[in-house]
JSON list of C-alpha atoms in Angstrom, two decimals:
[
{"chain": "H", "resi": 1, "resn": "UNK", "atom": "CA", "xyz": [-0.02, 0.05, -0.01]},
{"chain": "H", "resi": 2, "resn": "UNK", "atom": "CA", "xyz": [2.96, 2.37, 0.70]},
{"chain": "H", "resi": 3, "resn": "UNK", "atom": "CA", "xyz": [3.94, 2.24, -2.95]},
{"chain": "H", "resi": 4, "resn": "UNK", "atom": "CA", "xyz": [0.40, 3.34, -4.04]},
{"chain": "H", "resi": 5, "resn": "UNK", "atom": "CA", "xyz": [0.53, 6.18, -1.52]},
{"chain": "H", "resi": 6, "resn": "UNK", "atom": "CA", "xyz": [4.07, 7.24, -2.65]},
{"chain": "H", "resi": 7, "resn": "UNK", "atom": "CA", "xyz": [2.97, 7.11, -6.32]},
{"chain": "H", "resi": 8, "resn": "UNK", "atom": "CA", "xyz": [-0.13, 9.19, -5.55]},
{"chain": "H", "resi": 9, "resn": "UNK", "atom": "CA", "xyz": [1.83, 11.74, -3.66]},
{"chain": "H", "resi": 10, "resn": "UNK", "atom": "CA", "xyz": [4.20, 12.12, -6.68]},
{"chain": "H", "resi": 11, "resn": "UNK", "atom": "CA", "xyz": [1.36, 12.46, -9.15]},
{"chain": "H", "resi": 12, "resn": "UNK", "atom": "CA", "xyz": [2.18, 9.09, -10.75]},
{"chain": "H", "resi": 13, "resn": "UNK", "atom": "CA", "xyz": [-0.78, 6.66, -11.40]},
{"chain": "H", "resi": 14, "resn": "UNK", "atom": "CA", "xyz": [-1.21, 4.22, -8.59]},
{"chain": "H", "resi": 15, "resn": "UNK", "atom": "CA", "xyz": [-0.82, 0.46, -9.41]},
{"chain": "H", "resi": 16, "resn": "UNK", "atom": "CA", "xyz": [-3.85, -1.76, -9.54]},
{"chain": "H", "resi": 17, "resn": "UNK", "atom": "CA", "xyz": [-4.32, -4.18, -6.67]},
{"chain": "H", "resi": 18, "resn": "UNK", "atom": "CA", "xyz": [-4.57, -7.97, -7.55]},
{"chain": "H", "resi": 19, "resn": "UNK", "atom": "CA", "xyz": [-8.28, -7.64, -7.08]},
{"chain": "H", "resi": 20, "resn": "UNK", "atom": "CA", "xyz": [-8.55, -4.77, -9.50]},
{"chain": "H", "resi": 21, "resn": "UNK", "atom": "CA", "xyz": [-6.43, -6.60, -12.01]},
{"chain": "H", "resi": 22, "resn": "UNK", "atom": "CA", "xyz": [-8.61, -9.61, -11.70]},
{"chain": "H", "resi": 23, "resn": "UNK", "atom": "CA", "xyz": [-11.74, -7.40, -12.28]},
{"chain": "H", "resi": 24, "resn": "UNK", "atom": "CA", "xyz": [-10.15, -5.68, -15.29]},
{"chain": "H", "resi": 25, "resn": "UNK", "atom": "CA", "xyz": [-9.46, -9.09, -16.83]},
{"chain": "H", "resi": 26, "resn": "UNK", "atom": "CA", "xyz": [-13.10, -10.14, -16.27]},
{"chain": "H", "resi": 27, "resn": "UNK", "atom": "CA", "xyz": [-14.25, -6.89, -17.93]},
{"chain": "H", "resi": 28, "resn": "UNK", "atom": "CA", "xyz": [-11.92, -7.41, -20.85]},
{"chain": "H", "resi": 29, "resn": "UNK", "atom": "CA", "xyz": [-13.26, -10.96, -21.30]},
{"chain": "H", "resi": 30, "resn": "UNK", "atom": "CA", "xyz": [-16.74, -9.57, -21.32]},
{"chain": "H", "resi": 31, "resn": "UNK", "atom": "CA", "xyz": [-16.44, -6.27, -23.19]},
{"chain": "H", "resi": 32, "resn": "UNK", "atom": "CA", "xyz": [-13.16, -6.46, -25.19]},
{"chain": "H", "resi": 33, "resn": "UNK", "atom": "CA", "xyz": [-11.53, -3.07, -24.75]},
{"chain": "H", "resi": 34, "resn": "UNK", "atom": "CA", "xyz": [-11.44, -1.52, -21.18]},
{"chain": "H", "resi": 35, "resn": "UNK", "atom": "CA", "xyz": [-10.28, 1.98, -20.57]},
{"chain": "H", "resi": 36, "resn": "UNK", "atom": "CA", "xyz": [-9.20, 3.48, -17.22]},
{"chain": "H", "resi": 37, "resn": "UNK", "atom": "CA", "xyz": [-9.44, 7.35, -16.57]},
{"chain": "H", "resi": 38, "resn": "UNK", "atom": "CA", "xyz": [-7.65, 8.39, -13.45]},
{"chain": "H", "resi": 39, "resn": "UNK", "atom": "CA", "xyz": [-8.17, 11.78, -12.00]},
{"chain": "H", "resi": 40, "resn": "UNK", "atom": "CA", "xyz": [-7.04, 13.04, -8.53]},
{"chain": "H", "resi": 41, "resn": "UNK", "atom": "CA", "xyz": [-6.18, 9.52, -7.38]},
{"chain": "H", "resi": 42, "resn": "UNK", "atom": "CA", "xyz": [-9.65, 8.08, -8.38]},
{"chain": "H", "resi": 43, "resn": "UNK", "atom": "CA", "xyz": [-10.31, 5.86, -11.28]},
{"chain": "H", "resi": 44, "resn": "UNK", "atom": "CA", "xyz": [-13.27, 5.39, -13.71]},
{"chain": "H", "resi": 45, "resn": "UNK", "atom": "CA", "xyz": [-13.40, 2.25, -15.89]},
{"chain": "H", "resi": 46, "resn": "UNK", "atom": "CA", "xyz": [-15.22, 2.28, -19.24]},
{"chain": "H", "resi": 47, "resn": "UNK", "atom": "CA", "xyz": [-15.97, -0.25, -21.93]},
{"chain": "H", "resi": 48, "resn": "UNK", "atom": "CA", "xyz": [-16.11, 0.77, -25.57]},
{"chain": "H", "resi": 49, "resn": "UNK", "atom": "CA", "xyz": [-19.68, 1.91, -26.25]},
{"chain": "H", "resi": 50, "resn": "UNK", "atom": "CA", "xyz": [-21.83, -0.36, -28.40]},
{"chain": "H", "resi": 51, "resn": "UNK", "atom": "CA", "xyz": [-23.80, 0.53, -31.46]},
{"chain": "H", "resi": 52, "resn": "UNK", "atom": "CA", "xyz": [-27.07, 0.77, -29.50]},
{"chain": "H", "resi": 53, "resn": "UNK", "atom": "CA", "xyz": [-25.54, 3.21, -27.04]},
{"chain": "H", "resi": 54, "resn": "UNK", "atom": "CA", "xyz": [-24.17, 5.48, -29.79]},
{"chain": "H", "resi": 55, "resn": "UNK", "atom": "CA", "xyz": [-27.42, 5.29, -31.78]},
{"chain": "H", "resi": 56, "resn": "UNK", "atom": "CA", "xyz": [-29.49, 6.35, -28.74]},
{"chain": "H", "resi": 57, "resn": "UNK", "atom": "CA", "xyz": [-26.83, 9.12, -27.95]},
{"chain": "H", "resi": 58, "resn": "UNK", "atom": "CA", "xyz": [-27.14, 10.39, -31.54]},
{"chain": "H", "resi": 59, "resn": "UNK", "atom": "CA", "xyz": [-30.88, 10.87, -31.09]},
{"chain": "H", "resi": 60, "resn": "UNK", "atom": "CA", "xyz": [-30.42, 12.62, -27.80]},
{"chain": "H", "resi": 61, "resn": "UNK", "atom": "CA", "xyz": [-27.72, 14.90, -29.20]},
{"chain": "H", "resi": 62, "resn": "UNK", "atom": "CA", "xyz": [-30.14, 16.34, -31.76]},
{"chain": "H", "resi": 63, "resn": "UNK", "atom": "CA", "xyz": [-31.70, 18.49, -29.05]},
{"chain": "H", "resi": 64, "resn": "UNK", "atom": "CA", "xyz": [-28.70, 18.86, -26.59]},
{"chain": "H", "resi": 65, "resn": "UNK", "atom": "CA", "xyz": [-25.21, 18.17, -27.92]},
{"chain": "H", "resi": 66, "resn": "UNK", "atom": "CA", "xyz": [-23.78, 17.89, -24.35]},
{"chain": "H", "resi": 67, "resn": "UNK", "atom": "CA", "xyz": [-26.13, 15.08, -23.60]},
{"chain": "H", "resi": 68, "resn": "UNK", "atom": "CA", "xyz": [-24.40, 12.92, -26.14]},
{"chain": "H", "resi": 69, "resn": "UNK", "atom": "CA", "xyz": [-21.19, 12.71, -24.12]},
{"chain": "H", "resi": 70, "resn": "UNK", "atom": "CA", "xyz": [-22.98, 12.35, -20.77]},
{"chain": "H", "resi": 71, "resn": "UNK", "atom": "CA", "xyz": [-25.26, 9.46, -22.14]},
{"chain": "H", "resi": 72, "resn": "UNK", "atom": "CA", "xyz": [-22.27, 7.61, -23.74]},
{"chain": "H", "resi": 73, "resn": "UNK", "atom": "CA", "xyz": [-20.09, 8.06, -20.64]},
{"chain": "H", "resi": 74, "resn": "UNK", "atom": "CA", "xyz": [-22.82, 6.87, -18.21]},
{"chain": "H", "resi": 75, "resn": "UNK", "atom": "CA", "xyz": [-23.66, 3.90, -20.36]},
{"chain": "H", "resi": 76, "resn": "UNK", "atom": "CA", "xyz": [-20.04, 2.95, -21.04]},
{"chain": "H", "resi": 77, "resn": "UNK", "atom": "CA", "xyz": [-19.10, 3.19, -17.30]},
{"chain": "H", "resi": 78, "resn": "UNK", "atom": "CA", "xyz": [-18.40, -0.22, -15.85]},
{"chain": "H", "resi": 79, "resn": "UNK", "atom": "CA", "xyz": [-16.55, 0.57, -12.66]},
{"chain": "H", "resi": 80, "resn": "UNK", "atom": "CA", "xyz": [-15.10, 3.26, -10.23]},
{"chain": "H", "resi": 81, "resn": "UNK", "atom": "CA", "xyz": [-16.81, 6.17, -8.49]},
{"chain": "H", "resi": 82, "resn": "UNK", "atom": "CA", "xyz": [-19.76, 7.06, -10.73]},
{"chain": "H", "resi": 83, "resn": "UNK", "atom": "CA", "xyz": [-20.28, 10.27, -8.72]},
{"chain": "H", "resi": 84, "resn": "UNK", "atom": "CA", "xyz": [-17.17, 11.67, -10.48]},
{"chain": "H", "resi": 85, "resn": "UNK", "atom": "CA", "xyz": [-19.17, 12.08, -13.68]},
{"chain": "H", "resi": 86, "resn": "UNK", "atom": "CA", "xyz": [-21.25, 14.72, -11.95]},
{"chain": "H", "resi": 87, "resn": "UNK", "atom": "CA", "xyz": [-18.12, 16.84, -11.45]},
{"chain": "H", "resi": 88, "resn": "UNK", "atom": "CA", "xyz": [-18.04, 19.41, -14.31]},
{"chain": "H", "resi": 89, "resn": "UNK", "atom": "CA", "xyz": [-14.31, 19.38, -14.46]},
{"chain": "H", "resi": 90, "resn": "UNK", "atom": "CA", "xyz": [-14.08, 15.52, -14.77]},
{"chain": "H", "resi": 91, "resn": "UNK", "atom": "CA", "xyz": [-16.93, 15.50, -17.39]},
{"chain": "H", "resi": 92, "resn": "UNK", "atom": "CA", "xyz": [-15.14, 18.18, -19.40]},
{"chain": "H", "resi": 93, "resn": "UNK", "atom": "CA", "xyz": [-11.85, 16.28, -19.23]},
{"chain": "H", "resi": 94, "resn": "UNK", "atom": "CA", "xyz": [-13.59, 13.08, -20.36]},
{"chain": "H", "resi": 95, "resn": "UNK", "atom": "CA", "xyz": [-15.33, 14.88, -23.12]},
{"chain": "H", "resi": 96, "resn": "UNK", "atom": "CA", "xyz": [-12.05, 15.98, -24.52]},
{"chain": "H", "resi": 97, "resn": "UNK", "atom": "CA", "xyz": [-10.90, 12.38, -25.00]},
{"chain": "H", "resi": 98, "resn": "UNK", "atom": "CA", "xyz": [-14.21, 10.84, -26.18]},
{"chain": "H", "resi": 99, "resn": "UNK", "atom": "CA", "xyz": [-12.62, 10.07, -29.49]},
{"chain": "H", "resi": 100, "resn": "UNK", "atom": "CA", "xyz": [-10.32, 7.52, -27.90]},
{"chain": "H", "resi": 101, "resn": "UNK", "atom": "CA", "xyz": [-13.35, 5.86, -26.12]},
{"chain": "H", "resi": 102, "resn": "UNK", "atom": "CA", "xyz": [-15.27, 5.60, -29.45]},
{"chain": "H", "resi": 103, "resn": "UNK", "atom": "CA", "xyz": [-12.29, 4.73, -31.64]},
{"chain": "H", "resi": 104, "resn": "UNK", "atom": "CA", "xyz": [-12.84, 3.17, -34.99]},
{"chain": "H", "resi": 105, "resn": "UNK", "atom": "CA", "xyz": [-10.71, 0.73, -36.92]},
{"chain": "H", "resi": 106, "resn": "UNK", "atom": "CA", "xyz": [-9.93, 2.20, -40.28]},
{"chain": "H", "resi": 107, "resn": "UNK", "atom": "CA", "xyz": [-9.48, -0.28, -43.06]},
{"chain": "H", "resi": 108, "resn": "UNK", "atom": "CA", "xyz": [-8.58, 0.20, -46.59]},
{"chain": "H", "resi": 109, "resn": "UNK", "atom": "CA", "xyz": [-11.25, -0.09, -49.40]},
{"chain": "H", "resi": 110, "resn": "UNK", "atom": "CA", "xyz": [-9.91, -1.47, -52.69]},
{"chain": "H", "resi": 111, "resn": "UNK", "atom": "CA", "xyz": [-11.54, -1.39, -55.99]},
{"chain": "H", "resi": 112, "resn": "UNK", "atom": "CA", "xyz": [-11.22, -4.94, -57.38]}
]
Protein backbone atom coordinates (compact mmCIF):
# COMPACT_ATOMS: atom_id res chain seq x y z
CA UNK A 1 0.00 0.00 0.00
CA UNK A 2 2.91 2.32 0.71
CA UNK A 3 3.96 2.22 -2.96
CA UNK A 4 0.47 3.32 -4.02
CA UNK A 5 0.56 6.19 -1.50
CA UNK A 6 4.02 7.28 -2.67
CA UNK A 7 2.94 7.11 -6.31
CA UNK A 8 -0.16 9.18 -5.60
CA UNK A 9 1.89 11.75 -3.68
CA UNK A 10 4.22 12.10 -6.67
CA UNK A 11 1.32 12.45 -9.10
CA UNK A 12 2.08 9.08 -10.70
CA UNK A 13 -0.76 6.65 -11.35
CA UNK A 14 -1.21 4.15 -8.55
CA UNK A 15 -0.77 0.48 -9.43
CA UNK A 16 -3.80 -1.75 -9.51
CA UNK A 17 -4.29 -4.23 -6.70
CA UNK A 18 -4.53 -7.95 -7.54
CA UNK A 19 -8.33 -7.73 -7.07
CA UNK A 20 -8.52 -4.78 -9.48
CA UNK A 21 -6.37 -6.63 -12.02
CA UNK A 22 -8.67 -9.65 -11.77
CA UNK A 23 -11.73 -7.42 -12.26
CA UNK A 24 -10.16 -5.69 -15.26
CA UNK A 25 -9.39 -9.05 -16.86
CA UNK A 26 -13.01 -10.14 -16.31
CA UNK A 27 -14.23 -6.93 -17.95
CA UNK A 28 -11.86 -7.47 -20.89
CA UNK A 29 -13.27 -10.96 -21.36
CA UNK A 30 -16.81 -9.59 -21.31
CA UNK A 31 -16.43 -6.27 -23.17
CA UNK A 32 -13.18 -6.47 -25.15
CA UNK A 33 -11.56 -3.08 -24.69
CA UNK A 34 -11.46 -1.53 -21.23
CA UNK A 35 -10.29 2.01 -20.52
CA UNK A 36 -9.20 3.55 -17.22
CA UNK A 37 -9.50 7.29 -16.60
CA UNK A 38 -7.63 8.41 -13.50
CA UNK A 39 -8.14 11.82 -11.95
CA UNK A 40 -7.05 13.04 -8.53
CA UNK A 41 -6.20 9.51 -7.43
CA UNK A 42 -9.60 8.05 -8.36
CA UNK A 43 -10.33 5.81 -11.31
CA UNK A 44 -13.24 5.37 -13.66
CA UNK A 45 -13.41 2.30 -15.89
CA UNK A 46 -15.18 2.30 -19.24
CA UNK A 47 -15.94 -0.24 -21.93
CA UNK A 48 -16.06 0.76 -25.56
CA UNK A 49 -19.64 1.91 -26.25
CA UNK A 50 -21.73 -0.39 -28.43
CA UNK A 51 -23.81 0.61 -31.46
CA UNK A 52 -27.08 0.76 -29.50
CA UNK A 53 -25.58 3.23 -27.04
CA UNK A 54 -24.15 5.41 -29.80
CA UNK A 55 -27.41 5.33 -31.77
CA UNK A 56 -29.43 6.40 -28.73
CA UNK A 57 -26.87 9.08 -27.92
CA UNK A 58 -27.15 10.41 -31.47
CA UNK A 59 -30.92 10.83 -31.09
CA UNK A 60 -30.47 12.62 -27.77
CA UNK A 61 -27.75 14.88 -29.19
CA UNK A 62 -30.13 16.42 -31.73
CA UNK A 63 -31.72 18.46 -28.95
CA UNK A 64 -28.75 18.80 -26.58
CA UNK A 65 -25.21 18.11 -27.87
CA UNK A 66 -23.75 17.92 -24.33
CA UNK A 67 -26.15 15.07 -23.54
CA UNK A 68 -24.38 12.93 -26.14
CA UNK A 69 -21.19 12.72 -24.09
CA UNK A 70 -23.09 12.36 -20.84
CA UNK A 71 -25.21 9.50 -22.18
CA UNK A 72 -22.26 7.66 -23.72
CA UNK A 73 -20.09 8.03 -20.61
CA UNK A 74 -22.81 6.89 -18.22
CA UNK A 75 -23.66 3.89 -20.39
CA UNK A 76 -20.04 2.90 -20.97
CA UNK A 77 -19.06 3.19 -17.29
CA UNK A 78 -18.36 -0.23 -15.80
CA UNK A 79 -16.53 0.64 -12.58
CA UNK A 80 -15.16 3.27 -10.29
CA UNK A 81 -16.80 6.18 -8.53
CA UNK A 82 -19.76 7.08 -10.78
CA UNK A 83 -20.32 10.28 -8.77
CA UNK A 84 -17.19 11.67 -10.45
CA UNK A 85 -19.19 12.03 -13.67
CA UNK A 86 -21.27 14.70 -11.90
CA UNK A 87 -18.14 16.85 -11.41
CA UNK A 88 -18.10 19.30 -14.33
CA UNK A 89 -14.29 19.36 -14.50
CA UNK A 90 -14.11 15.57 -14.75
CA UNK A 91 -16.92 15.54 -17.32
CA UNK A 92 -15.17 18.18 -19.45
CA UNK A 93 -11.88 16.27 -19.22
CA UNK A 94 -13.54 13.06 -20.36
CA UNK A 95 -15.38 14.91 -23.12
CA UNK A 96 -12.00 16.00 -24.52
CA UNK A 97 -10.93 12.38 -24.99
CA UNK A 98 -14.22 10.84 -26.16
CA UNK A 99 -12.62 10.05 -29.53
CA UNK A 100 -10.37 7.50 -27.81
CA UNK A 101 -13.34 5.82 -26.15
CA UNK A 102 -15.27 5.65 -29.44
CA UNK A 103 -12.29 4.73 -31.61
CA UNK A 104 -12.90 3.13 -34.97
CA UNK A 105 -10.68 0.75 -36.88
CA UNK A 106 -10.00 2.21 -40.29
CA UNK A 107 -9.42 -0.28 -43.05
CA UNK A 108 -8.58 0.13 -46.69
CA UNK A 109 -11.23 -0.11 -49.39
CA UNK A 110 -9.91 -1.49 -52.67
CA UNK A 111 -11.58 -1.39 -56.04
CA UNK A 112 -11.20 -4.91 -57.44
